mmCIF file of C-alpha atoms in Angstrom:
data_model
loop_
_atom_site.group_PDB
_atom_site.id
_atom_site.type_symbol
_atom_site.label_atom_id
_atom_site.label_comp_id
_atom_site.label_asym_id
_atom_site.label_seq_id
_atom_site.Cartn_x
_atom_site.Cartn_y
_atom_site.Cartn_z
ATOM 1 C CA MET A 13 10.854 -30.929 18.912
ATOM 2 C CA SER A 14 9.189 -29.638 22.029
ATOM 3 C CA LEU A 15 11.276 -28.364 24.934
ATOM 4 C CA GLN A 16 11.048 -30.298 28.284
ATOM 5 C CA THR A 17 9.494 -28.243 31.135
ATOM 6 C CA PRO A 18 11.599 -28.033 34.334
ATOM 7 C CA ASN A 19 10.802 -30.875 36.941
ATOM 8 C CA SER A 20 9.253 -29.079 39.787
ATOM 9 C CA GLU A 21 9.453 -31.776 42.392
ATOM 10 C CA THR A 22 13.112 -32.866 41.813
ATOM 11 C CA TYR A 23 16.045 -30.758 42.931
ATOM 12 C CA THR A 24 19.854 -30.738 42.301
ATOM 13 C CA ILE A 25 22.064 -30.050 45.179
ATOM 14 C CA ALA A 26 25.780 -29.555 44.089
ATOM 15 C CA PHE A 27 29.100 -28.735 45.496
ATOM 16 C CA TYR A 28 31.985 -27.063 43.523
ATOM 17 C CA ASN A 29 35.539 -26.162 44.435
ATOM 18 C CA THR A 30 35.934 -23.182 42.025
ATOM 19 C CA GLU A 31 39.804 -23.031 42.229
ATOM 20 C CA ASN A 32 40.219 -19.471 43.509
ATOM 21 C CA LEU A 33 37.130 -17.581 42.618
ATOM 22 C CA VAL A 34 38.814 -14.330 43.555
ATOM 23 C CA ASP A 35 38.927 -10.702 42.418
ATOM 24 C CA TYR A 36 41.910 -8.702 41.334
ATOM 25 C CA ILE A 37 41.782 -5.982 43.988
ATOM 26 C CA ASP A 38 44.397 -6.114 46.885
ATOM 27 C CA ASN A 39 43.034 -6.816 50.276
ATOM 28 C CA PRO A 40 45.593 -5.792 52.879
ATOM 29 C CA LEU A 41 44.147 -8.028 55.549
ATOM 30 C CA THR A 42 44.686 -11.309 53.553
ATOM 31 C CA LEU A 43 47.485 -13.062 51.604
ATOM 32 C CA ASP A 44 46.084 -12.405 48.220
ATOM 33 C CA ASP A 45 49.194 -11.064 46.509
ATOM 34 C CA GLY A 46 49.280 -14.163 44.215
ATOM 35 C CA PHE A 47 46.126 -12.875 42.468
ATOM 36 C CA LEU A 48 46.980 -9.321 41.445
ATOM 37 C CA GLU A 49 48.039 -7.856 38.138
ATOM 38 C CA THR A 50 51.552 -7.430 39.607
ATOM 39 C CA SER A 51 51.869 -11.174 40.627
ATOM 40 C CA SER A 52 53.526 -13.887 38.690
ATOM 41 C CA LYS A 53 50.034 -15.123 37.717
ATOM 42 C CA LYS A 54 49.207 -11.727 36.178
ATOM 43 C CA TRP A 55 45.701 -11.972 37.488
ATOM 44 C CA ASN A 56 43.663 -9.046 35.975
ATOM 45 C CA LYS A 57 40.154 -7.832 35.088
ATOM 46 C CA ASP A 58 39.908 -9.797 31.871
ATOM 47 C CA ARG A 59 40.957 -13.047 33.434
ATOM 48 C CA TYR A 60 38.611 -12.401 36.408
ATOM 49 C CA GLU A 61 35.606 -11.805 34.186
ATOM 50 C CA ASN A 62 36.461 -14.995 32.148
ATOM 51 C CA LYS A 63 36.534 -16.853 35.432
ATOM 52 C CA ILE A 64 33.140 -15.607 36.611
ATOM 53 C CA TYR A 65 31.553 -16.402 33.184
ATOM 54 C CA LYS A 66 32.900 -19.918 33.109
ATOM 55 C CA THR A 67 32.102 -20.663 36.771
ATOM 56 C CA GLY A 68 28.434 -19.410 35.993
ATOM 57 C CA LEU A 69 28.354 -21.537 32.864
ATOM 58 C CA ALA A 70 29.524 -24.712 34.791
ATOM 59 C CA ILE A 71 27.025 -24.210 37.687
ATOM 60 C CA SER A 72 24.095 -23.610 35.179
ATOM 61 C CA LYS A 73 24.704 -27.017 33.514
ATOM 62 C CA ILE A 74 24.914 -29.250 36.641
ATOM 63 C CA GLY A 75 21.986 -31.632 36.493
ATOM 64 C CA PHE A 76 20.304 -29.638 33.767
ATOM 65 C CA ASP A 77 20.051 -32.542 31.228
ATOM 66 C CA GLU A 78 18.024 -34.489 33.770
ATOM 67 C CA LEU A 79 15.780 -31.656 35.196
ATOM 68 C CA GLN A 80 15.866 -28.886 32.603
ATOM 69 C CA LYS A 81 16.913 -26.432 35.420
ATOM 70 C CA PRO A 82 20.071 -25.588 37.132
ATOM 71 C CA PRO A 83 20.889 -26.617 40.872
ATOM 72 C CA THR A 84 18.616 -25.328 43.568
ATOM 73 C CA LEU A 85 21.544 -25.416 46.174
ATOM 74 C CA ILE A 86 25.219 -25.138 45.334
ATOM 75 C CA GLY A 87 27.878 -25.340 47.974
ATOM 76 C CA LEU A 88 31.083 -23.430 46.826
ATOM 77 C CA ALA A 89 34.669 -23.602 48.027
ATOM 78 C CA GLU A 90 37.684 -21.008 47.330
ATOM 79 C CA VAL A 91 35.331 -17.980 47.271
ATOM 80 C CA GLU A 92 37.015 -14.703 48.217
ATOM 81 C CA ASN A 93 34.182 -12.327 49.090
ATOM 82 C CA ASP A 94 30.584 -11.081 48.373
ATOM 83 C CA ARG A 95 31.843 -9.083 45.408
ATOM 84 C CA VAL A 96 32.630 -12.140 43.385
ATOM 85 C CA LEU A 97 29.426 -13.962 44.545
ATOM 86 C CA SER A 98 27.410 -10.927 43.470
ATOM 87 C CA ALA A 99 29.127 -11.121 40.003
ATOM 88 C CA LEU A 100 28.555 -14.695 39.712
ATOM 89 C CA VAL A 101 24.768 -14.676 40.284
ATOM 90 C CA GLU A 102 24.568 -11.761 37.851
ATOM 91 C CA SER A 103 26.679 -13.612 35.275
ATOM 92 C CA ALA A 104 25.485 -14.558 31.842
ATOM 93 C CA HIS A 105 24.269 -18.095 32.604
ATOM 94 C CA LEU A 106 22.791 -17.492 36.136
ATOM 95 C CA LYS A 107 21.195 -13.939 35.939
ATOM 96 C CA ASP A 108 17.865 -15.179 34.804
ATOM 97 C CA TYR A 109 17.517 -17.406 37.914
ATOM 98 C CA ASN A 110 16.819 -15.969 41.357
ATOM 99 C CA TYR A 111 19.931 -16.886 43.283
ATOM 100 C CA GLY A 112 20.867 -15.493 46.614
ATOM 101 C CA TYR A 113 24.169 -16.403 48.449
ATOM 102 C CA ILE A 114 25.465 -16.744 52.116
ATOM 103 C CA ARG A 115 29.055 -16.353 52.974
ATOM 104 C CA TYR A 116 31.008 -15.374 56.086
ATOM 105 C CA ASP A 117 34.513 -14.102 56.477
ATOM 106 C CA SER A 118 36.726 -16.943 57.799
ATOM 107 C CA PRO A 119 40.174 -16.678 59.388
ATOM 108 C CA ASP A 120 41.736 -18.427 56.420
ATOM 109 C CA GLU A 121 45.052 -16.520 55.640
ATOM 110 C CA ARG A 122 44.428 -16.308 51.976
ATOM 111 C CA GLY A 123 40.962 -15.030 52.392
ATOM 112 C CA ILE A 124 38.994 -17.705 50.630
ATOM 113 C CA ASP A 125 35.775 -19.071 52.209
ATOM 114 C CA VAL A 126 32.923 -21.539 51.545
ATOM 115 C CA ALA A 127 29.663 -20.202 50.492
ATOM 116 C CA LEU A 128 26.146 -21.230 49.367
ATOM 117 C CA LEU A 129 24.142 -20.185 46.351
ATOM 118 C CA TYR A 130 20.438 -20.878 46.658
ATOM 119 C CA ASP A 131 17.376 -20.621 44.384
ATOM 120 C CA LYS A 132 15.185 -18.076 46.440
ATOM 121 C CA ASP A 133 12.148 -19.480 44.520
ATOM 122 C CA SER A 134 12.535 -22.893 46.019
ATOM 123 C CA PHE A 135 14.608 -22.527 49.203
ATOM 124 C CA THR A 136 13.864 -20.185 52.145
ATOM 125 C CA VAL A 137 16.684 -19.542 54.472
ATOM 126 C CA GLU A 138 15.690 -19.916 58.178
ATOM 127 C CA ASN A 139 19.176 -19.137 59.767
ATOM 128 C CA SER A 140 22.776 -19.510 59.128
ATOM 129 C CA ASP A 141 26.042 -19.477 60.912
ATOM 130 C CA ASN A 142 29.778 -19.895 60.594
ATOM 131 C CA ILE A 143 31.721 -22.408 62.830
ATOM 132 C CA VAL A 144 35.419 -21.888 63.223
ATOM 133 C CA LEU A 145 37.832 -24.768 62.940
ATOM 134 C CA GLU A 146 40.569 -24.157 65.496
ATOM 135 C CA VAL A 147 43.029 -26.791 64.227
ATOM 136 C CA GLU A 148 46.765 -26.779 65.099
ATOM 137 C CA SER A 149 49.946 -28.290 63.541
ATOM 138 C CA GLU A 150 51.707 -31.154 65.338
ATOM 139 C CA LEU A 151 53.811 -28.444 66.929
ATOM 140 C CA GLY A 152 50.842 -26.616 68.365
ATOM 141 C CA VAL A 153 50.852 -23.795 65.879
ATOM 142 C CA ARG A 154 47.305 -22.508 64.794
ATOM 143 C CA ASP A 155 46.266 -23.182 61.302
ATOM 144 C CA TYR A 156 43.860 -20.462 60.160
ATOM 145 C CA THR A 157 41.638 -22.507 57.911
ATOM 146 C CA ARG A 158 38.062 -22.228 56.423
ATOM 147 C CA ASP A 159 35.080 -22.185 58.607
ATOM 148 C CA ILE A 160 32.122 -24.609 58.334
ATOM 149 C CA LEU A 161 29.012 -22.933 56.980
ATOM 150 C CA LYS A 162 25.813 -24.021 58.557
ATOM 151 C CA VAL A 163 22.582 -23.170 56.899
ATOM 152 C CA SER A 164 19.157 -24.283 57.739
ATOM 153 C CA GLY A 165 15.996 -23.608 55.680
ATOM 154 C CA TYR A 166 13.035 -25.020 53.830
ATOM 155 C CA LEU A 167 13.258 -26.697 50.443
ATOM 156 C CA ASP A 168 9.906 -27.202 48.800
ATOM 157 C CA GLY A 169 8.478 -26.561 52.333
ATOM 158 C CA GLU A 170 10.586 -29.277 54.054
ATOM 159 C CA LYS A 171 13.200 -28.211 56.390
ATOM 160 C CA ILE A 172 16.743 -29.398 55.825
ATOM 161 C CA HIS A 173 20.088 -28.428 57.342
ATOM 162 C CA LEU A 174 23.368 -27.975 55.210
ATOM 163 C CA LEU A 175 26.869 -28.139 56.546
ATOM 164 C CA ILE A 176 29.481 -26.813 53.885
ATOM 165 C CA ASN A 177 32.970 -27.678 54.357
ATOM 166 C CA HIS A 178 36.548 -27.182 52.912
ATOM 167 C CA TRP A 179 38.810 -29.157 55.276
ATOM 168 C CA PRO A 180 42.556 -28.482 55.877
ATOM 169 C CA SER A 181 44.687 -29.363 52.924
ATOM 170 C CA ARG A 182 47.362 -32.036 52.393
ATOM 171 C CA HIS A 183 50.172 -29.731 51.332
ATOM 172 C CA GLN A 184 52.464 -30.767 54.108
ATOM 173 C CA GLY A 185 51.671 -34.485 53.647
ATOM 174 C CA SER A 186 48.342 -36.531 54.236
ATOM 175 C CA ASP A 187 49.968 -38.145 57.446
ATOM 176 C CA THR A 188 51.135 -34.920 59.054
ATOM 177 C CA THR A 189 47.789 -33.205 58.417
ATOM 178 C CA GLY A 190 45.421 -36.024 58.889
ATOM 179 C CA HIS A 191 44.669 -34.950 62.513
ATOM 180 C CA LYS A 192 43.354 -31.654 61.195
ATOM 181 C CA ARG A 193 40.818 -33.359 59.044
ATOM 182 C CA MET A 194 39.862 -35.810 61.739
ATOM 183 C CA TYR A 195 39.188 -32.717 64.078
ATOM 184 C CA ALA A 196 37.022 -31.298 61.381
ATOM 185 C CA ALA A 197 35.122 -34.495 61.239
ATOM 186 C CA GLN A 198 34.608 -34.547 64.911
ATOM 187 C CA LYS A 199 33.358 -30.867 64.687
ATOM 188 C CA VAL A 200 30.805 -31.814 62.007
ATOM 189 C CA VAL A 201 29.620 -34.816 64.203
ATOM 190 C CA ALA A 202 29.182 -32.348 67.132
ATOM 191 C CA LEU A 203 27.142 -30.036 64.830
ATOM 192 C CA ILE A 204 24.851 -32.898 63.677
ATOM 193 C CA ASN A 205 24.367 -33.999 67.235
ATOM 194 C CA GLY A 206 23.192 -30.444 68.176
ATOM 195 C CA ILE A 207 20.714 -30.540 65.238
ATOM 196 C CA LEU A 208 19.360 -33.867 66.121
ATOM 197 C CA GLU A 209 19.111 -32.905 69.858
ATOM 198 C CA ASN A 210 16.460 -30.275 68.691
ATOM 199 C CA ASP A 211 14.837 -32.556 66.151
ATOM 200 C CA ALA A 212 15.423 -36.286 66.178
ATOM 201 C CA GLU A 213 14.106 -36.646 62.588
ATOM 202 C CA ALA A 214 16.018 -33.724 61.131
ATOM 203 C CA LYS A 215 17.385 -34.182 57.674
ATOM 204 C CA VAL A 216 21.066 -33.196 57.311
ATOM 205 C CA ILE A 217 23.325 -32.814 54.305
ATOM 206 C CA VAL A 218 27.064 -32.635 54.672
ATOM 207 C CA MET A 219 29.077 -31.515 51.588
ATOM 208 C CA GLY A 220 32.475 -30.123 50.823
ATOM 209 C CA ASP A 221 36.012 -30.565 49.652
ATOM 210 C CA PHE A 222 37.109 -32.869 52.504
ATOM 211 C CA ASN A 223 40.884 -33.153 51.211
ATOM 212 C CA ASP A 224 40.303 -36.902 51.994
ATOM 213 C CA ASN A 225 38.739 -39.777 49.811
ATOM 214 C CA PRO A 226 35.548 -41.711 50.937
ATOM 215 C CA LYS A 227 37.702 -44.513 52.412
ATOM 216 C CA ASN A 228 40.042 -42.274 54.369
ATOM 217 C CA GLU A 229 39.658 -42.228 58.156
ATOM 218 C CA SER A 230 38.109 -38.905 58.663
ATOM 219 C CA ILE A 231 35.169 -39.569 56.146
ATOM 220 C CA GLN A 232 34.713 -43.114 57.625
ATOM 221 C CA TYR A 233 34.540 -41.563 60.991
ATOM 222 C CA LEU A 234 32.079 -39.000 59.952
ATOM 223 C CA LYS A 235 29.947 -41.556 58.049
ATOM 224 C CA ASN A 236 29.875 -44.384 60.698
ATOM 225 C CA THR A 237 29.523 -42.159 63.774
ATOM 226 C CA LYS A 238 26.522 -40.558 62.590
ATOM 227 C CA SER A 239 25.273 -43.388 60.359
ATOM 228 C CA LEU A 240 25.380 -41.111 57.283
ATOM 229 C CA PHE A 241 24.810 -42.432 53.722
ATOM 230 C CA ASN A 242 27.725 -41.525 51.274
ATOM 231 C CA PRO A 243 26.602 -42.117 47.682
ATOM 232 C CA MET A 244 30.056 -40.922 46.482
ATOM 233 C CA GLU A 245 31.732 -44.152 47.684
ATOM 234 C CA LYS A 246 30.331 -45.937 44.702
ATOM 235 C CA LEU A 247 31.579 -43.271 42.390
ATOM 236 C CA MET A 248 35.262 -43.649 43.390
ATOM 237 C CA SER A 249 37.303 -45.499 40.723
ATOM 238 C CA TYR A 250 40.708 -45.604 39.021
ATOM 239 C CA THR A 251 39.138 -43.984 35.932
ATOM 240 C CA ARG A 252 37.078 -41.243 37.500
ATOM 241 C CA GLY A 253 36.969 -38.709 40.262
ATOM 242 C CA SER A 254 36.457 -35.033 41.031
ATOM 243 C CA ALA A 255 40.105 -34.049 40.724
ATOM 244 C CA ASN A 256 43.334 -35.639 39.543
ATOM 245 C CA HIS A 257 46.605 -35.523 41.311
ATOM 246 C CA ASN A 258 49.802 -36.955 39.637
ATOM 247 C CA PHE A 259 47.516 -38.774 37.188
ATOM 248 C CA LYS A 260 45.633 -40.563 39.857
ATOM 249 C CA TRP A 261 41.910 -39.712 40.406
ATOM 250 C CA ILE A 262 40.721 -38.566 43.718
ATOM 251 C CA LEU A 263 37.330 -37.796 45.107
ATOM 252 C CA PHE A 264 37.841 -35.295 47.779
ATOM 253 C CA ASP A 265 34.503 -33.497 46.879
ATOM 254 C CA GLN A 266 31.650 -35.399 48.359
ATOM 255 C CA ILE A 267 28.030 -35.113 49.568
ATOM 256 C CA LEU A 268 26.788 -37.172 52.505
ATOM 257 C CA MET A 269 23.279 -37.227 54.057
ATOM 258 C CA THR A 270 21.366 -38.623 56.895
ATOM 259 C CA LYS A 271 19.588 -41.847 55.997
ATOM 260 C CA ASN A 272 16.113 -40.598 56.500
ATOM 261 C CA PHE A 273 16.586 -39.320 52.787
ATOM 262 C CA LEU A 274 16.506 -43.026 51.801
ATOM 263 C CA GLU A 275 13.500 -44.339 53.919
ATOM 264 C CA PRO A 276 10.814 -45.779 51.807
ATOM 265 C CA HIS A 277 8.047 -44.525 54.171
ATOM 266 C CA ASN A 278 9.420 -40.993 53.939
ATOM 267 C CA LYS A 279 6.867 -38.731 52.304
ATOM 268 C CA GLY A 280 9.267 -35.847 51.920
ATOM 269 C CA LEU A 281 12.420 -35.333 49.949
ATOM 270 C CA LYS A 282 14.064 -38.590 48.930
ATOM 271 C CA PHE A 283 17.495 -39.360 47.478
ATOM 272 C CA LEU A 284 17.365 -40.092 43.857
ATOM 273 C CA LYS A 285 20.870 -40.175 42.468
ATOM 274 C CA ALA A 286 24.382 -38.968 42.899
ATOM 275 C CA ASP A 287 27.085 -38.181 40.368
ATOM 276 C CA ILE A 288 30.238 -36.186 39.325
ATOM 277 C CA PHE A 289 29.583 -33.604 36.761
ATOM 278 C CA ASP A 290 32.553 -34.153 34.419
ATOM 279 C CA ASP A 291 31.028 -33.265 30.983
ATOM 280 C CA LYS A 292 33.549 -32.938 28.428
ATOM 281 C CA PHE A 293 33.365 -29.197 28.164
ATOM 282 C CA LEU A 294 34.780 -29.003 31.685
ATOM 283 C CA ALA A 295 37.816 -31.199 30.800
ATOM 284 C CA GLU A 296 41.001 -30.922 28.991
ATOM 285 C CA TYR A 297 40.303 -31.877 25.417
ATOM 286 C CA HIS A 298 43.787 -33.012 24.200
ATOM 287 C CA GLY A 299 47.378 -33.820 25.392
ATOM 288 C CA LYS A 300 48.650 -35.850 28.233
ATOM 289 C CA TYR A 301 46.001 -34.273 30.590
ATOM 290 C CA LYS A 302 43.012 -35.063 28.336
ATOM 291 C CA GLY A 303 39.922 -35.951 30.500
ATOM 292 C CA GLN A 304 41.248 -34.089 33.740
ATOM 293 C CA PRO A 305 39.671 -30.931 34.850
ATOM 294 C CA PHE A 306 40.282 -27.956 32.539
ATOM 295 C CA ARG A 307 41.806 -25.638 35.245
ATOM 296 C CA THR A 308 42.416 -21.981 35.467
ATOM 297 C CA TYR A 309 46.051 -22.162 36.280
ATOM 298 C CA ALA A 310 48.792 -24.981 36.273
ATOM 299 C CA GLY A 311 51.213 -23.321 38.557
ATOM 300 C CA ASN A 312 51.664 -19.942 37.404
ATOM 301 C CA LYS A 313 50.711 -20.745 33.867
ATOM 302 C CA TYR A 314 47.270 -19.389 32.814
ATOM 303 C CA LYS A 315 45.208 -22.096 31.080
ATOM 304 C CA GLY A 316 41.908 -20.031 31.086
ATOM 305 C CA GLY A 317 39.707 -23.092 32.126
ATOM 306 C CA PHE A 318 37.060 -23.662 34.697
ATOM 307 C CA SER A 319 38.567 -25.278 37.767
ATOM 308 C CA ASP A 320 40.987 -27.990 38.879
ATOM 309 C CA HIS A 321 37.924 -29.742 40.458
ATOM 310 C CA PHE A 322 34.681 -31.112 38.851
ATOM 311 C CA PRO A 323 31.604 -30.479 40.674
ATOM 312 C CA VAL A 324 29.688 -33.303 42.359
ATOM 313 C CA TYR A 325 25.890 -33.431 42.919
ATOM 314 C CA ILE A 326 22.942 -35.281 44.269
ATOM 315 C CA GLN A 327 19.206 -35.042 43.155
ATOM 316 C CA LEU A 328 16.287 -35.297 45.575
ATOM 317 C CA LYS A 329 12.725 -35.913 44.634
ATOM 318 C CA LYS A 330 9.537 -35.033 46.479
#
């Protein structure tokens, strides 16, 4: 049986919430005490190295069956620092590929950020920036949350713009935190407006863990205000999602794009497909949680899995 050669004109673009891709070294400037050897999680060098190995394995397999190559661009959430990104791109399943990374320190209290991995052989970075989300609680207290990462560059010679997000969580309830995610959506719309002012035909991809489902107000506002295409809407179901909460599937992880990726006369990169990467090796294989993401921790209990989220991805064809 002959091996398939990589498809050089089709590209996978993925997003993955890694569930605390953090080291075991104390940072006095952040609230990282929960991931130290002395913490209740007993986070240590062995567990960290297992996490790096498994995250690299998961990334290397996204879209591989279709294209015989790993993703060209991967947006990441819950990344602590450049140290873990350097270890990730040099891990067993990624070291043979020419990945670079972009990350900025955000004001997030736990010290976790969004980042981008990119294949330097296919994507050339033109510029990047971090955009601070200055959201507040209903009482007017600042919520120090993750930045939006903006990256512009050339994929197969064609310019695209990426906006990578990890919007404020629902930990205090979806109703009491919804205004924060709406503010984030408005911020993304403003960023897209700025891009389109400079180039009315610009191609923009918005990805992230939005902490909202496709039909929630913030995502609908984002989609409808800028007339974006959200291929994740059709993937949402009662039996499938990117994460599971109280035995209900959710699809907080999404990738949206400007509609010029769909235009038939477009001679550049075109949208081909979208999917959730929920292969069996990433899921719990027995028990009451069978089929759900095989996570690293359940509370303080170490399970040694990949993440509490499945990656999502799209594919573009030249």
